[in-house]
Amino acid sequence: MIEVTFINADGTKHIIAAAEGVSAMEAAVSNNVPDIDGDCGGHAACATCHVFVEMDWLDRTGRADSVTELPLLELAEGVMDNSRLACQIKLNETLDGLVLHLPRGQF
Ligand code: FES
């Protein structure tokens, strides 16, 4: 299992364990983590799974893809260099311990 910590804008931490191969969005939604919706089911079509990758983890997650993710992230609020669509982060053993921060809300 892969441990992922989601931190809401108010500082609340949600530490969950997910199976290898699922996306960070799927892991969050199936564990009822608030402030991440995943409205399109992970098809990179809604931007309601916007997360900020903790800087120490960016080398391992990679940055947002310019074809798939960046155009959608333009729809999200407060986008930063470490913004990603959580549905595009597939969990694997190199991401065990990953820390993702959530925006104040998803629209
Ligand atoms: S779940 Fe819709 S873009 Fe990620």
Short mmCIF file of N, CA, C and O and ligand atoms in Angstrom, two decimals:
data_model
loop_
_atom_site.label_atom_id
_atom_site.label_comp_id
_atom_site.label_asym_id
_atom_site.label_seq_id
_atom_site.Cartn_x
_atom_site.Cartn_y
_atom_site.Cartn_z
N MET A 1 0.85 -1.19 0.00
CA MET A 1 0.00 0.00 0.00
C MET A 1 0.89 1.25 0.00
O MET A 1 1.99 1.25 0.53
N ILE A 2 0.34 2.27 -0.60
CA ILE A 2 1.05 3.53 -0.72
C ILE A 2 0.41 4.53 0.23
O ILE A 2 -0.81 4.75 0.18
N GLU A 3 1.20 5.13 1.10
CA GLU A 3 0.66 6.13 2.03
C GLU A 3 0.72 7.51 1.38
O GLU A 3 1.74 7.91 0.83
N VAL A 4 -0.42 8.21 1.44
CA VAL A 4 -0.50 9.57 0.90
C VAL A 4 -1.11 10.47 1.97
O VAL A 4 -2.12 10.10 2.59
N THR A 5 -0.51 11.62 2.18
CA THR A 5 -1.07 12.61 3.10
C THR A 5 -1.66 13.76 2.30
O THR A 5 -0.96 14.38 1.49
N PHE A 6 -2.94 14.00 2.51
CA PHE A 6 -3.62 15.15 1.92
C PHE A 6 -3.79 16.19 3.02
O PHE A 6 -4.22 15.86 4.13
N ILE A 7 -3.44 17.43 2.71
CA ILE A 7 -3.56 18.50 3.70
C ILE A 7 -4.50 19.57 3.15
O ILE A 7 -4.24 20.17 2.10
N ASN A 8 -5.61 19.77 3.86
CA ASN A 8 -6.58 20.78 3.44
C ASN A 8 -6.04 22.18 3.71
O ASN A 8 -5.07 22.35 4.46
N ALA A 9 -6.66 23.17 3.10
CA ALA A 9 -6.21 24.56 3.24
C ALA A 9 -6.20 25.01 4.70
O ALA A 9 -5.40 25.87 5.07
N ASP A 10 -7.06 24.41 5.53
CA ASP A 10 -7.08 24.79 6.96
C ASP A 10 -6.05 24.02 7.78
O ASP A 10 -6.00 24.16 9.01
N GLY A 11 -5.25 23.19 7.12
CA GLY A 11 -4.20 22.45 7.82
C GLY A 11 -4.57 21.06 8.25
O GLY A 11 -3.72 20.32 8.76
N THR A 12 -5.85 20.69 8.07
CA THR A 12 -6.28 19.34 8.46
C THR A 12 -5.59 18.29 7.59
O THR A 12 -5.58 18.40 6.37
N LYS A 13 -5.02 17.28 8.25
CA LYS A 13 -4.32 16.22 7.53
C LYS A 13 -5.19 14.97 7.43
O LYS A 13 -5.87 14.60 8.38
N HIS A 14 -5.12 14.34 6.25
CA HIS A 14 -5.80 13.06 6.03
C HIS A 14 -4.75 12.10 5.50
O HIS A 14 -4.27 12.27 4.39
N ILE A 15 -4.38 11.13 6.29
CA ILE A 15 -3.37 10.16 5.87
C ILE A 15 -4.10 8.89 5.47
O ILE A 15 -4.82 8.29 6.28
N ILE A 16 -3.93 8.52 4.22
CA ILE A 16 -4.66 7.36 3.71
C ILE A 16 -3.67 6.35 3.11
O ILE A 16 -2.54 6.69 2.79
N ALA A 17 -4.13 5.14 2.96
CA ALA A 17 -3.33 4.09 2.30
C ALA A 17 -4.07 3.68 1.04
O ALA A 17 -5.28 3.44 1.07
N ALA A 18 -3.35 3.64 -0.06
CA ALA A 18 -3.98 3.32 -1.34
C ALA A 18 -3.22 2.21 -2.04
O ALA A 18 -2.02 2.03 -1.82
N ALA A 19 -3.93 1.52 -2.90
CA ALA A 19 -3.30 0.45 -3.68
C ALA A 19 -2.44 1.05 -4.78
O ALA A 19 -2.76 2.12 -5.32
N GLU A 20 -1.37 0.38 -5.11
CA GLU A 20 -0.53 0.80 -6.21
C GLU A 20 -1.35 0.78 -7.50
O GLU A 20 -2.18 -0.11 -7.71
N GLY A 21 -1.18 1.80 -8.33
CA GLY A 21 -1.86 1.85 -9.62
C GLY A 21 -3.07 2.73 -9.68
O GLY A 21 -3.51 3.11 -10.75
N VAL A 22 -3.65 3.06 -8.49
CA VAL A 22 -4.78 3.99 -8.51
C VAL A 22 -4.22 5.41 -8.56
O VAL A 22 -3.06 5.65 -8.27
N SER A 23 -5.07 6.35 -8.95
CA SER A 23 -4.61 7.74 -8.98
C SER A 23 -4.77 8.37 -7.61
O SER A 23 -5.54 7.90 -6.76
N ALA A 24 -4.05 9.46 -7.40
CA ALA A 24 -4.19 10.19 -6.13
C ALA A 24 -5.61 10.71 -5.97
O ALA A 24 -6.12 10.77 -4.85
N MET A 25 -6.28 11.06 -7.06
CA MET A 25 -7.68 11.50 -6.98
C MET A 25 -8.56 10.35 -6.50
O MET A 25 -9.36 10.51 -5.59
N GLU A 26 -8.40 9.17 -7.10
CA GLU A 26 -9.21 8.02 -6.70
C GLU A 26 -8.97 7.69 -5.24
O GLU A 26 -9.91 7.35 -4.51
N ALA A 27 -7.72 7.76 -4.81
CA ALA A 27 -7.39 7.46 -3.42
C ALA A 27 -8.08 8.44 -2.48
O ALA A 27 -8.62 8.05 -1.44
N ALA A 28 -8.09 9.71 -2.84
CA ALA A 28 -8.72 10.73 -1.99
C ALA A 28 -10.23 10.54 -1.94
O ALA A 28 -10.84 10.51 -0.86
N VAL A 29 -10.85 10.40 -3.11
CA VAL A 29 -12.31 10.31 -3.16
C VAL A 29 -12.80 9.05 -2.44
O VAL A 29 -13.77 9.09 -1.68
N SER A 30 -12.12 7.93 -2.62
CA SER A 30 -12.57 6.69 -1.99
C SER A 30 -12.36 6.71 -0.48
O SER A 30 -12.95 5.90 0.24
N ASN A 31 -11.56 7.65 0.00
CA ASN A 31 -11.36 7.80 1.45
C ASN A 31 -12.05 9.04 2.00
O ASN A 31 -11.75 9.47 3.12
N ASN A 32 -12.95 9.62 1.21
CA ASN A 32 -13.75 10.78 1.64
C ASN A 32 -12.92 11.97 2.10
O ASN A 32 -13.28 12.66 3.05
N VAL A 33 -11.80 12.19 1.41
CA VAL A 33 -11.01 13.38 1.72
C VAL A 33 -11.77 14.60 1.19
O VAL A 33 -12.15 14.62 0.01
N PRO A 34 -12.03 15.60 2.04
CA PRO A 34 -12.78 16.77 1.56
C PRO A 34 -11.95 17.67 0.65
O PRO A 34 -10.72 17.62 0.67
N ASP A 35 -12.64 18.49 -0.13
CA ASP A 35 -12.05 19.49 -1.03
C ASP A 35 -11.34 18.90 -2.22
O ASP A 35 -10.44 19.52 -2.81
N ILE A 36 -11.71 17.69 -2.61
CA ILE A 36 -11.26 17.13 -3.88
C ILE A 36 -12.43 16.33 -4.42
O ILE A 36 -12.97 15.46 -3.75
N ASP A 37 -12.87 16.69 -5.62
CA ASP A 37 -14.12 16.14 -6.14
C ASP A 37 -13.92 15.06 -7.20
O ASP A 37 -14.55 14.02 -7.15
N GLY A 38 -13.12 15.34 -8.20
CA GLY A 38 -12.93 14.36 -9.27
C GLY A 38 -14.20 14.15 -10.08
O GLY A 38 -14.57 13.02 -10.39
N ASP A 39 -14.86 15.24 -10.45
CA ASP A 39 -16.17 15.16 -11.10
C ASP A 39 -16.17 14.37 -12.41
O ASP A 39 -17.19 13.78 -12.78
N CYS A 40 -15.08 14.38 -13.15
CA CYS A 40 -15.08 13.70 -14.46
C CYS A 40 -14.64 12.25 -14.35
O CYS A 40 -14.51 11.57 -15.37
N GLY A 41 -14.38 11.80 -13.13
CA GLY A 41 -14.00 10.40 -12.96
C GLY A 41 -12.57 10.09 -13.34
O GLY A 41 -12.22 8.93 -13.53
N GLY A 42 -11.77 11.12 -13.49
CA GLY A 42 -10.35 10.88 -13.79
C GLY A 42 -9.98 10.96 -15.25
O GLY A 42 -8.91 10.50 -15.64
N HIS A 43 -10.86 11.57 -16.06
CA HIS A 43 -10.61 11.66 -17.50
C HIS A 43 -9.95 12.97 -17.92
O HIS A 43 -9.99 13.32 -19.10
N ALA A 44 -9.38 13.68 -16.95
CA ALA A 44 -8.69 14.94 -17.25
C ALA A 44 -9.60 15.89 -18.01
O ALA A 44 -9.24 16.43 -19.05
N ALA A 45 -10.80 16.08 -17.47
CA ALA A 45 -11.78 16.92 -18.16
C ALA A 45 -12.49 17.91 -17.25
O ALA A 45 -13.41 18.59 -17.70
N CYS A 46 -12.12 18.00 -15.96
CA CYS A 46 -12.90 18.88 -15.09
C CYS A 46 -12.06 19.79 -14.19
O CYS A 46 -12.55 20.83 -13.77
N ALA A 47 -10.87 19.42 -13.85
CA ALA A 47 -10.00 20.21 -12.97
C ALA A 47 -10.50 20.31 -11.53
O ALA A 47 -10.08 21.20 -10.80
N THR A 48 -11.40 19.41 -11.12
CA THR A 48 -11.85 19.44 -9.72
C THR A 48 -11.01 18.50 -8.85
O THR A 48 -11.44 18.13 -7.75
N CYS A 49 -9.86 18.14 -9.34
CA CYS A 49 -8.93 17.32 -8.55
C CYS A 49 -7.59 18.05 -8.41
O CYS A 49 -6.56 17.42 -8.22
N HIS A 50 -7.66 19.38 -8.49
CA HIS A 50 -6.45 20.20 -8.40
C HIS A 50 -5.77 20.02 -7.05
O HIS A 50 -6.42 20.09 -6.00
N VAL A 51 -4.48 19.75 -7.08
CA VAL A 51 -3.68 19.64 -5.85
C VAL A 51 -2.36 20.38 -6.04
O VAL A 51 -1.94 20.64 -7.17
N PHE A 52 -1.73 20.71 -4.93
CA PHE A 52 -0.38 21.26 -4.94
C PHE A 52 0.56 20.19 -4.37
O PHE A 52 0.37 19.73 -3.23
N VAL A 53 1.52 19.79 -5.17
CA VAL A 53 2.46 18.77 -4.73
C VAL A 53 3.48 19.42 -3.79
O VAL A 53 4.06 20.46 -4.11
N GLU A 54 3.67 18.80 -2.61
CA GLU A 54 4.72 19.28 -1.70
C GLU A 54 6.03 19.33 -2.49
O GLU A 54 6.36 18.38 -3.20
N MET A 55 6.73 20.44 -2.38
CA MET A 55 7.90 20.68 -3.23
C MET A 55 8.91 19.54 -3.23
O MET A 55 9.47 19.20 -4.27
N ASP A 56 9.11 18.91 -2.08
CA ASP A 56 10.09 17.82 -1.98
C ASP A 56 9.72 16.63 -2.86
O ASP A 56 10.56 15.77 -3.12
N TRP A 57 8.46 16.56 -3.30
CA TRP A 57 7.98 15.40 -4.06
C TRP A 57 7.88 15.66 -5.55
O TRP A 57 7.58 14.75 -6.33
N LEU A 58 8.11 16.88 -5.97
CA LEU A 58 7.90 17.21 -7.39
C LEU A 58 8.79 16.41 -8.33
O LEU A 58 8.38 16.07 -9.44
N ASP A 59 10.01 16.10 -7.90
CA ASP A 59 10.89 15.31 -8.77
C ASP A 59 10.28 13.94 -9.06
O ASP A 59 10.47 13.39 -10.13
N ARG A 60 9.56 13.41 -8.09
CA ARG A 60 9.00 12.07 -8.25
C ARG A 60 7.63 12.07 -8.93
O ARG A 60 7.31 11.17 -9.70
N THR A 61 6.81 13.10 -8.67
CA THR A 61 5.51 13.14 -9.34
C THR A 61 5.64 13.69 -10.75
O THR A 61 4.84 13.38 -11.63
N GLY A 62 6.63 14.54 -10.95
CA GLY A 62 6.72 15.29 -12.20
C GLY A 62 5.79 16.49 -12.14
O GLY A 62 4.93 16.59 -11.24
N ARG A 63 5.97 17.39 -13.08
CA ARG A 63 5.13 18.59 -13.14
C ARG A 63 3.96 18.36 -14.09
O ARG A 63 3.91 17.37 -14.80
N ALA A 64 3.03 19.28 -14.09
CA ALA A 64 1.84 19.17 -14.94
C ALA A 64 2.24 19.08 -16.41
O ALA A 64 3.07 19.85 -16.89
N ASP A 65 1.63 18.17 -17.10
CA ASP A 65 1.86 17.97 -18.53
C ASP A 65 1.25 19.14 -19.32
O ASP A 65 0.13 19.56 -19.05
N SER A 66 2.01 19.64 -20.28
CA SER A 66 1.57 20.85 -20.99
C SER A 66 0.41 20.59 -21.95
O SER A 66 -0.31 21.50 -22.32
N VAL A 67 0.21 19.35 -22.34
CA VAL A 67 -0.87 19.04 -23.28
C VAL A 67 -2.17 18.72 -22.53
O VAL A 67 -3.23 19.25 -22.84
N THR A 68 -2.07 17.85 -21.54
CA THR A 68 -3.27 17.37 -20.84
C THR A 68 -3.66 18.24 -19.66
O THR A 68 -4.83 18.59 -19.50
N GLU A 69 -2.70 18.57 -18.82
CA GLU A 69 -3.04 19.17 -17.54
C GLU A 69 -3.07 20.70 -17.55
O GLU A 69 -3.99 21.31 -17.00
N LEU A 70 -2.06 21.32 -18.13
CA LEU A 70 -1.98 22.78 -18.01
C LEU A 70 -3.21 23.49 -18.60
O LEU A 70 -3.71 24.44 -17.98
N PRO A 71 -3.74 23.08 -19.75
CA PRO A 71 -4.93 23.77 -20.25
C PRO A 71 -6.11 23.68 -19.28
O PRO A 71 -6.86 24.64 -19.11
N LEU A 72 -6.26 22.54 -18.62
CA LEU A 72 -7.36 22.40 -17.65
C LEU A 72 -7.10 23.18 -16.38
O LEU A 72 -8.01 23.75 -15.79
N LEU A 73 -5.84 23.20 -15.97
CA LEU A 73 -5.53 23.92 -14.73
C LEU A 73 -5.81 25.41 -14.86
O LEU A 73 -6.00 26.11 -13.86
N GLU A 74 -5.88 25.91 -16.09
CA GLU A 74 -6.25 27.31 -16.28
C GLU A 74 -7.65 27.59 -15.76
O GLU A 74 -8.01 28.73 -15.49
N LEU A 75 -8.46 26.53 -15.62
CA LEU A 75 -9.82 26.68 -15.11
C LEU A 75 -9.86 26.69 -13.58
O LEU A 75 -10.87 27.04 -12.98
N ALA A 76 -8.76 26.27 -12.97
CA ALA A 76 -8.71 26.18 -11.51
C ALA A 76 -8.20 27.49 -10.92
O ALA A 76 -7.56 28.29 -11.60
N GLU A 77 -8.49 27.69 -9.64
CA GLU A 77 -8.05 28.92 -8.97
C GLU A 77 -6.74 28.68 -8.24
O GLU A 77 -6.48 27.61 -7.72
N GLY A 78 -5.92 29.73 -8.21
CA GLY A 78 -4.71 29.69 -7.40
C GLY A 78 -3.64 28.75 -7.92
O GLY A 78 -2.85 28.21 -7.13
N VAL A 79 -3.60 28.55 -9.22
CA VAL A 79 -2.63 27.60 -9.78
C VAL A 79 -1.20 28.09 -9.54
O VAL A 79 -0.91 29.28 -9.68
N MET A 80 -0.34 27.16 -9.17
CA MET A 80 1.07 27.48 -8.91
C MET A 80 1.95 26.50 -9.68
O MET A 80 1.46 25.56 -10.32
N ASP A 81 3.26 26.70 -9.60
CA ASP A 81 4.20 25.84 -10.33
C ASP A 81 4.08 24.38 -9.94
O ASP A 81 4.39 23.49 -10.73
N ASN A 82 3.65 24.13 -8.72
CA ASN A 82 3.54 22.74 -8.24
C ASN A 82 2.12 22.19 -8.35
O ASN A 82 1.80 21.17 -7.74
N SER A 83 1.26 22.86 -9.13
CA SER A 83 -0.10 22.36 -9.32
C SER A 83 -0.11 21.13 -10.22
O SER A 83 0.63 21.07 -11.20
N ARG A 84 -0.97 20.18 -9.88
CA ARG A 84 -1.19 19.00 -10.71
C ARG A 84 -2.67 18.64 -10.65
O ARG A 84 -3.39 19.04 -9.74
N LEU A 85 -3.10 17.86 -11.63
CA LEU A 85 -4.39 17.18 -11.54
C LEU A 85 -4.12 15.85 -10.84
O LEU A 85 -3.34 15.02 -11.35
N ALA A 86 -4.76 15.64 -9.70
CA ALA A 86 -4.48 14.42 -8.93
C ALA A 86 -4.87 13.16 -9.69
O ALA A 86 -4.30 12.10 -9.45
N CYS A 87 -5.79 13.28 -10.65
CA CYS A 87 -6.18 12.08 -11.41
C CYS A 87 -5.08 11.65 -12.36
O CYS A 87 -5.13 10.53 -12.89
N GLN A 88 -4.11 12.51 -12.57
CA GLN A 88 -3.02 12.18 -13.48
C GLN A 88 -1.77 11.73 -12.72
O GLN A 88 -0.72 11.50 -13.32
N ILE A 89 -1.86 11.64 -11.40
CA ILE A 89 -0.75 11.13 -10.58
C ILE A 89 -1.08 9.69 -10.21
O ILE A 89 -1.93 9.43 -9.37
N LYS A 90 -0.44 8.76 -10.88
CA LYS A 90 -0.66 7.34 -10.58
C LYS A 90 0.28 6.93 -9.44
O LYS A 90 1.48 7.17 -9.50
N LEU A 91 -0.29 6.32 -8.44
CA LEU A 91 0.50 5.97 -7.25
C LEU A 91 1.31 4.71 -7.50
O LEU A 91 0.81 3.73 -8.04
N ASN A 92 2.56 4.78 -7.09
CA ASN A 92 3.44 3.61 -7.16
C ASN A 92 4.38 3.68 -5.95
O ASN A 92 4.34 4.66 -5.18
N GLU A 93 5.21 2.68 -5.80
CA GLU A 93 6.01 2.60 -4.56
C GLU A 93 6.98 3.77 -4.41
O GLU A 93 7.37 4.10 -3.29
N THR A 94 7.37 4.40 -5.51
CA THR A 94 8.27 5.56 -5.39
C THR A 94 7.54 6.76 -4.79
O THR A 94 8.18 7.74 -4.40
N LEU A 95 6.20 6.72 -4.74
CA LEU A 95 5.42 7.82 -4.19
C LEU A 95 4.90 7.51 -2.78
O LEU A 95 4.06 8.25 -2.26
N ASP A 96 5.40 6.43 -2.18
CA ASP A 96 4.98 6.11 -0.81
C ASP A 96 5.43 7.22 0.13
O ASP A 96 6.62 7.54 0.20
N GLY A 97 4.46 7.85 0.81
CA GLY A 97 4.75 8.98 1.70
C GLY A 97 4.43 10.33 1.07
O GLY A 97 4.64 11.37 1.69
N LEU A 98 3.90 10.31 -0.16
CA LEU A 98 3.59 11.53 -0.90
C LEU A 98 2.72 12.49 -0.07
O LEU A 98 1.83 12.06 0.65
N VAL A 99 3.02 13.79 -0.20
CA VAL A 99 2.23 14.82 0.49
C VAL A 99 1.64 15.75 -0.56
O VAL A 99 2.37 16.32 -1.38
N LEU A 100 0.31 15.89 -0.53
CA LEU A 100 -0.41 16.75 -1.47
C LEU A 100 -1.25 17.74 -0.69
O LEU A 100 -1.93 17.37 0.27
N HIS A 101 -1.20 19.00 -1.10
CA HIS A 101 -2.00 20.05 -0.46
C HIS A 101 -3.20 20.34 -1.34
O HIS A 101 -3.11 20.32 -2.57
N LEU A 102 -4.32 20.62 -0.69
CA LEU A 102 -5.56 20.88 -1.41
C LEU A 102 -5.90 22.35 -1.40
O LEU A 102 -5.66 23.05 -0.41
N PRO A 103 -6.49 22.83 -2.50
CA PRO A 103 -6.94 24.23 -2.50
C PRO A 103 -8.13 24.41 -1.57
O PRO A 103 -8.69 23.43 -1.09
N ARG A 104 -8.51 25.66 -1.35
CA ARG A 104 -9.60 25.94 -0.40
C ARG A 104 -10.92 25.32 -0.85
O ARG A 104 -11.76 24.97 -0.05
N GLY A 105 -11.08 25.18 -2.15
CA GLY A 105 -12.30 24.53 -2.66
C GLY A 105 -12.09 24.15 -4.10
O GLY A 105 -11.14 24.63 -4.72
N GLN A 106 -12.93 23.31 -4.63
CA GLN A 106 -12.83 22.91 -6.04
C GLN A 106 -14.14 23.33 -6.70
O GLN A 106 -15.22 23.10 -6.17
N PHE A 107 -14.03 23.92 -7.86
CA PHE A 107 -15.25 24.39 -8.55
C PHE A 107 -15.28 23.87 -9.96
O PHE A 107 -14.27 23.75 -10.61
S1 FES B 1 -10.90 14.14 -12.02
FE1 FES B 1 -11.48 15.50 -13.59
S2 FES B 1 -9.61 16.39 -14.17
FE2 FES B 1 -9.05 15.04 -12.60
#
